[in-house]
Tab-separated table of C-alpha atoms in Angstrom:
chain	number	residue	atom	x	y	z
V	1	UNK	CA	-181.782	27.539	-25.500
V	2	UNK	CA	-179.828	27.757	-28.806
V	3	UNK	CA	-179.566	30.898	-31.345
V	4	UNK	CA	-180.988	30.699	-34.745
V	5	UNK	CA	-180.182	31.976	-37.505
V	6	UNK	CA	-183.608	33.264	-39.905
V	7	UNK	CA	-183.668	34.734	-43.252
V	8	UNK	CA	-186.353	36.807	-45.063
V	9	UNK	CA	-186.665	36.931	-48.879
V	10	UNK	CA	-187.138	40.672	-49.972
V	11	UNK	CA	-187.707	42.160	-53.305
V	12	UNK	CA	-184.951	45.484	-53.939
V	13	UNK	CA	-188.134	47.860	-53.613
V	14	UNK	CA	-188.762	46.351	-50.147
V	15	UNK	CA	-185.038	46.075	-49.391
V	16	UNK	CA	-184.854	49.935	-50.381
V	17	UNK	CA	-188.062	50.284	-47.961
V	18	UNK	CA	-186.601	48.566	-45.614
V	19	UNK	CA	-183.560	50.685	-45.232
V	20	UNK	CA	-185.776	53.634	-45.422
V	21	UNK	CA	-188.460	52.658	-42.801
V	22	UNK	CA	-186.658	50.344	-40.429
V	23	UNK	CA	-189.925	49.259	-38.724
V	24	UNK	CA	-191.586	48.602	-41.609
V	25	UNK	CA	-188.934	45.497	-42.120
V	26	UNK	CA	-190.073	44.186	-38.640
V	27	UNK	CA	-193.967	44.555	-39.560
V	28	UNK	CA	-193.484	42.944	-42.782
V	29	UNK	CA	-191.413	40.320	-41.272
V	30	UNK	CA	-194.674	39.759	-38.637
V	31	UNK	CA	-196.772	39.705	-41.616
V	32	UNK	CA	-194.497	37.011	-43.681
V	33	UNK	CA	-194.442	34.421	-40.805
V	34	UNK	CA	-198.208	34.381	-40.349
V	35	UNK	CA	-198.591	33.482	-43.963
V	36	UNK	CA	-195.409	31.535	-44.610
V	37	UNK	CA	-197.624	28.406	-43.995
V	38	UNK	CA	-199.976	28.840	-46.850
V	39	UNK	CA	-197.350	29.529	-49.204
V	40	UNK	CA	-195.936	26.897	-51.179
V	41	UNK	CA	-192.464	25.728	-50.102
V	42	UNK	CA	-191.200	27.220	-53.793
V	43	UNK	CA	-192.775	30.459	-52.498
V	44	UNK	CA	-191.621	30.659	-49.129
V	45	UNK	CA	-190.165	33.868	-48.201
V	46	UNK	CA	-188.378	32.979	-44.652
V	47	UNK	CA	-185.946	30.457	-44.366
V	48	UNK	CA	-184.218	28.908	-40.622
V	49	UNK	CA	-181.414	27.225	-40.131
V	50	UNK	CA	-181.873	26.885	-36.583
V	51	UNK	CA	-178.696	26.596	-34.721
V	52	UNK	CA	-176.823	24.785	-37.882
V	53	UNK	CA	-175.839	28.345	-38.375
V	54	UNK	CA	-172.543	28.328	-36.429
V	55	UNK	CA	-171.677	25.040	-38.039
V	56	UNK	CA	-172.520	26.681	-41.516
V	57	UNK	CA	-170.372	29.472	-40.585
V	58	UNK	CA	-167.851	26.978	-40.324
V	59	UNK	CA	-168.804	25.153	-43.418
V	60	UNK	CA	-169.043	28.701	-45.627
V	61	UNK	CA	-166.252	30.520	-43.518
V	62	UNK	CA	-163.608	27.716	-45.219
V	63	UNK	CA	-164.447	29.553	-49.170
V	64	UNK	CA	-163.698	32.803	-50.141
V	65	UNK	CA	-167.599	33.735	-50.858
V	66	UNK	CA	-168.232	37.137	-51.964
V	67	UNK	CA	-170.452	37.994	-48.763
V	68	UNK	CA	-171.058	36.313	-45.861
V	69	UNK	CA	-174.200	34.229	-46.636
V	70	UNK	CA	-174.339	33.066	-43.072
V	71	UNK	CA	-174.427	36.730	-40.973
V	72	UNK	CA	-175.281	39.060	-43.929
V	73	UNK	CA	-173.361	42.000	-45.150
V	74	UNK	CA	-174.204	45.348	-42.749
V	75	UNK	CA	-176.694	45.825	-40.144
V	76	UNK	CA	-180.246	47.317	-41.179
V	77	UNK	CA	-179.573	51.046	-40.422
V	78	UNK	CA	-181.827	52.061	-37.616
V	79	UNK	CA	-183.264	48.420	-37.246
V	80	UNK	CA	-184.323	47.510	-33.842
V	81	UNK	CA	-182.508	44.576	-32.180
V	82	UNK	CA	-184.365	41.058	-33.488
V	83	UNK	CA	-182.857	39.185	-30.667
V	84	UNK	CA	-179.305	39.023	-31.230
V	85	UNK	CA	-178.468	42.704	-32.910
V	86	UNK	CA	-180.452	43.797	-35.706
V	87	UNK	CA	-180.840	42.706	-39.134
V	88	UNK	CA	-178.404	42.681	-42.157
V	89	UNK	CA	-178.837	43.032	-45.064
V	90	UNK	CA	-177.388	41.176	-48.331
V	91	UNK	CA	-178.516	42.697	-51.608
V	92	UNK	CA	-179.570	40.841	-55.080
V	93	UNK	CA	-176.295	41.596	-56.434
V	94	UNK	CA	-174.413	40.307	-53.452
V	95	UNK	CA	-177.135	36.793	-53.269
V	96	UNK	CA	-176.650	36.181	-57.080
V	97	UNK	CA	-172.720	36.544	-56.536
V	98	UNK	CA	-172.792	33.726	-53.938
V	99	UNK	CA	-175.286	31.397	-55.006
V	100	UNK	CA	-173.367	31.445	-58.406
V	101	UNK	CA	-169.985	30.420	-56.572
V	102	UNK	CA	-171.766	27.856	-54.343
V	103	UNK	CA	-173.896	26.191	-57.548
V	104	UNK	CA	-171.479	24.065	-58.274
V	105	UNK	CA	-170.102	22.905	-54.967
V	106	UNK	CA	-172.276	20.352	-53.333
V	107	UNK	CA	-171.564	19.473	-49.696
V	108	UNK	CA	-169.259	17.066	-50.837
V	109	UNK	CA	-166.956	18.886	-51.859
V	110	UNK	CA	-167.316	21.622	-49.414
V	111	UNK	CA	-166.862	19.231	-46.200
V	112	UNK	CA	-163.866	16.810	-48.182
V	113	UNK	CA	-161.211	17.467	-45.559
V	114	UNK	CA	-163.642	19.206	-42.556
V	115	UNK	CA	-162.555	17.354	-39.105
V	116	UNK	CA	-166.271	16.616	-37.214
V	117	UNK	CA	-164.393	18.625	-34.109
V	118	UNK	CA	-164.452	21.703	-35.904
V	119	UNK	CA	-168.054	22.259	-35.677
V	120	UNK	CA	-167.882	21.803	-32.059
V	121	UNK	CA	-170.349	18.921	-32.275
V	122	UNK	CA	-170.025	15.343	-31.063
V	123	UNK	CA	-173.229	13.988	-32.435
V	124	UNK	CA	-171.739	11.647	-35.105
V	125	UNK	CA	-174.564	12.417	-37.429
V	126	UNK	CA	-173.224	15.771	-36.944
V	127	UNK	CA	-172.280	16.187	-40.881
V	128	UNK	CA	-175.183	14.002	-41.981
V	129	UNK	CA	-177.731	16.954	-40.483
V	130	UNK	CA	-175.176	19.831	-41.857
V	131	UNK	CA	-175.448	18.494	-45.232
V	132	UNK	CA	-178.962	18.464	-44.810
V	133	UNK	CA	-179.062	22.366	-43.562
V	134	UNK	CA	-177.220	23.225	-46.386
V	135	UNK	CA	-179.022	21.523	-49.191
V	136	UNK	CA	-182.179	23.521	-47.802
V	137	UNK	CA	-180.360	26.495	-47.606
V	138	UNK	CA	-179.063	26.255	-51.282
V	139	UNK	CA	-182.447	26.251	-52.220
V	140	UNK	CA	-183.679	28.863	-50.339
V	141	UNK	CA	-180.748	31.127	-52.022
V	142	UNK	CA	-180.883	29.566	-55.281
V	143	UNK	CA	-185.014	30.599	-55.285
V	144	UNK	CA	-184.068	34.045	-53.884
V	145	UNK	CA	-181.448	34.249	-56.744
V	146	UNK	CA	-184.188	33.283	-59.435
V	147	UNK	CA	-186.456	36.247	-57.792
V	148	UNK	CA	-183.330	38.873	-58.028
V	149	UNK	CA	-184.656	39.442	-54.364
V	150	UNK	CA	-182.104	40.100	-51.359
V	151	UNK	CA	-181.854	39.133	-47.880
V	152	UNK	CA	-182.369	39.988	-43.854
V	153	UNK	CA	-180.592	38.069	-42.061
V	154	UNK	CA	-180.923	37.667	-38.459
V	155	UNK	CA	-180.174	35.585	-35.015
V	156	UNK	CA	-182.705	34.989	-32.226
């Protein structure tokens, strides 16, 4: 069974709840996946990459970002474990900051010189489906940018 990385779109007054009522994050997280299908995909608060998040680790890792998009800034304090630790946390500030450096680099440009073996994948559609994981992430971040909203980010 792989790992996959999740995300969850939060507003700074639930971010700030969050941090102050740990299970509250969990609850609301419950809440957001039951509805997530009714939502238009504009509207969607919860994004996956599935297990593409190790090979956009690799990807991101190779920029100097200003946060790690990929495994979030700092754990939820006094978050329960959501499979693989708990929660982190990436604020507005700290989404707006990275989606602004990775606006203009399309996948392209990030993966120019990136040797297939890297990612530790011998599928040789292997960069065809990481291109694809990261236009869909860029567009979950560049909607949670619009928003001003901030992120959970966690592995399961």
């Amino acid at each position: 069974m792989s790992t996959l990385g999740s995300y969850l779109r939060l507003s700074a007054a639930d971010l700030a709840r969050a941090v102050e009522q740990p299970g509250w994050a969990e609850e609301f997280r419950g809440e957001q996946t039951e509805q997530e299908e009714l939502r238009a995909p504009s509207e969607q608060r919860l994004h996956e990459t599935g297990p593409a998040w190790s090979e956009l680790a690799v990807l991101l890792g190779r920029r100097d970002l200003p946060a790690d998009l990929v495994h979030g800034d700092r754990p939820l304090p006094g978050a329960e474990d959501w499979g693989y630790g708990p929660p982190r946390l990436l604020a507005p500030e700290q989404v707006a900051a990275v989606e602004s450096r990775l606006a203009d680099l399309p996948f392209d440009v990030l993966a120019a010189d990136l040797d297939p073996a890297a990612l530790g994948d011998d599928d040789p559609h292997a960069l065809d489906h990481l291109a694809a994981e990261y236009a869909a992430l860029r567009a979950f971040l560049a909607r949670t940018a619009r928003y001003r909203h901030g992120l959970l980010v966690w592995y399961a």
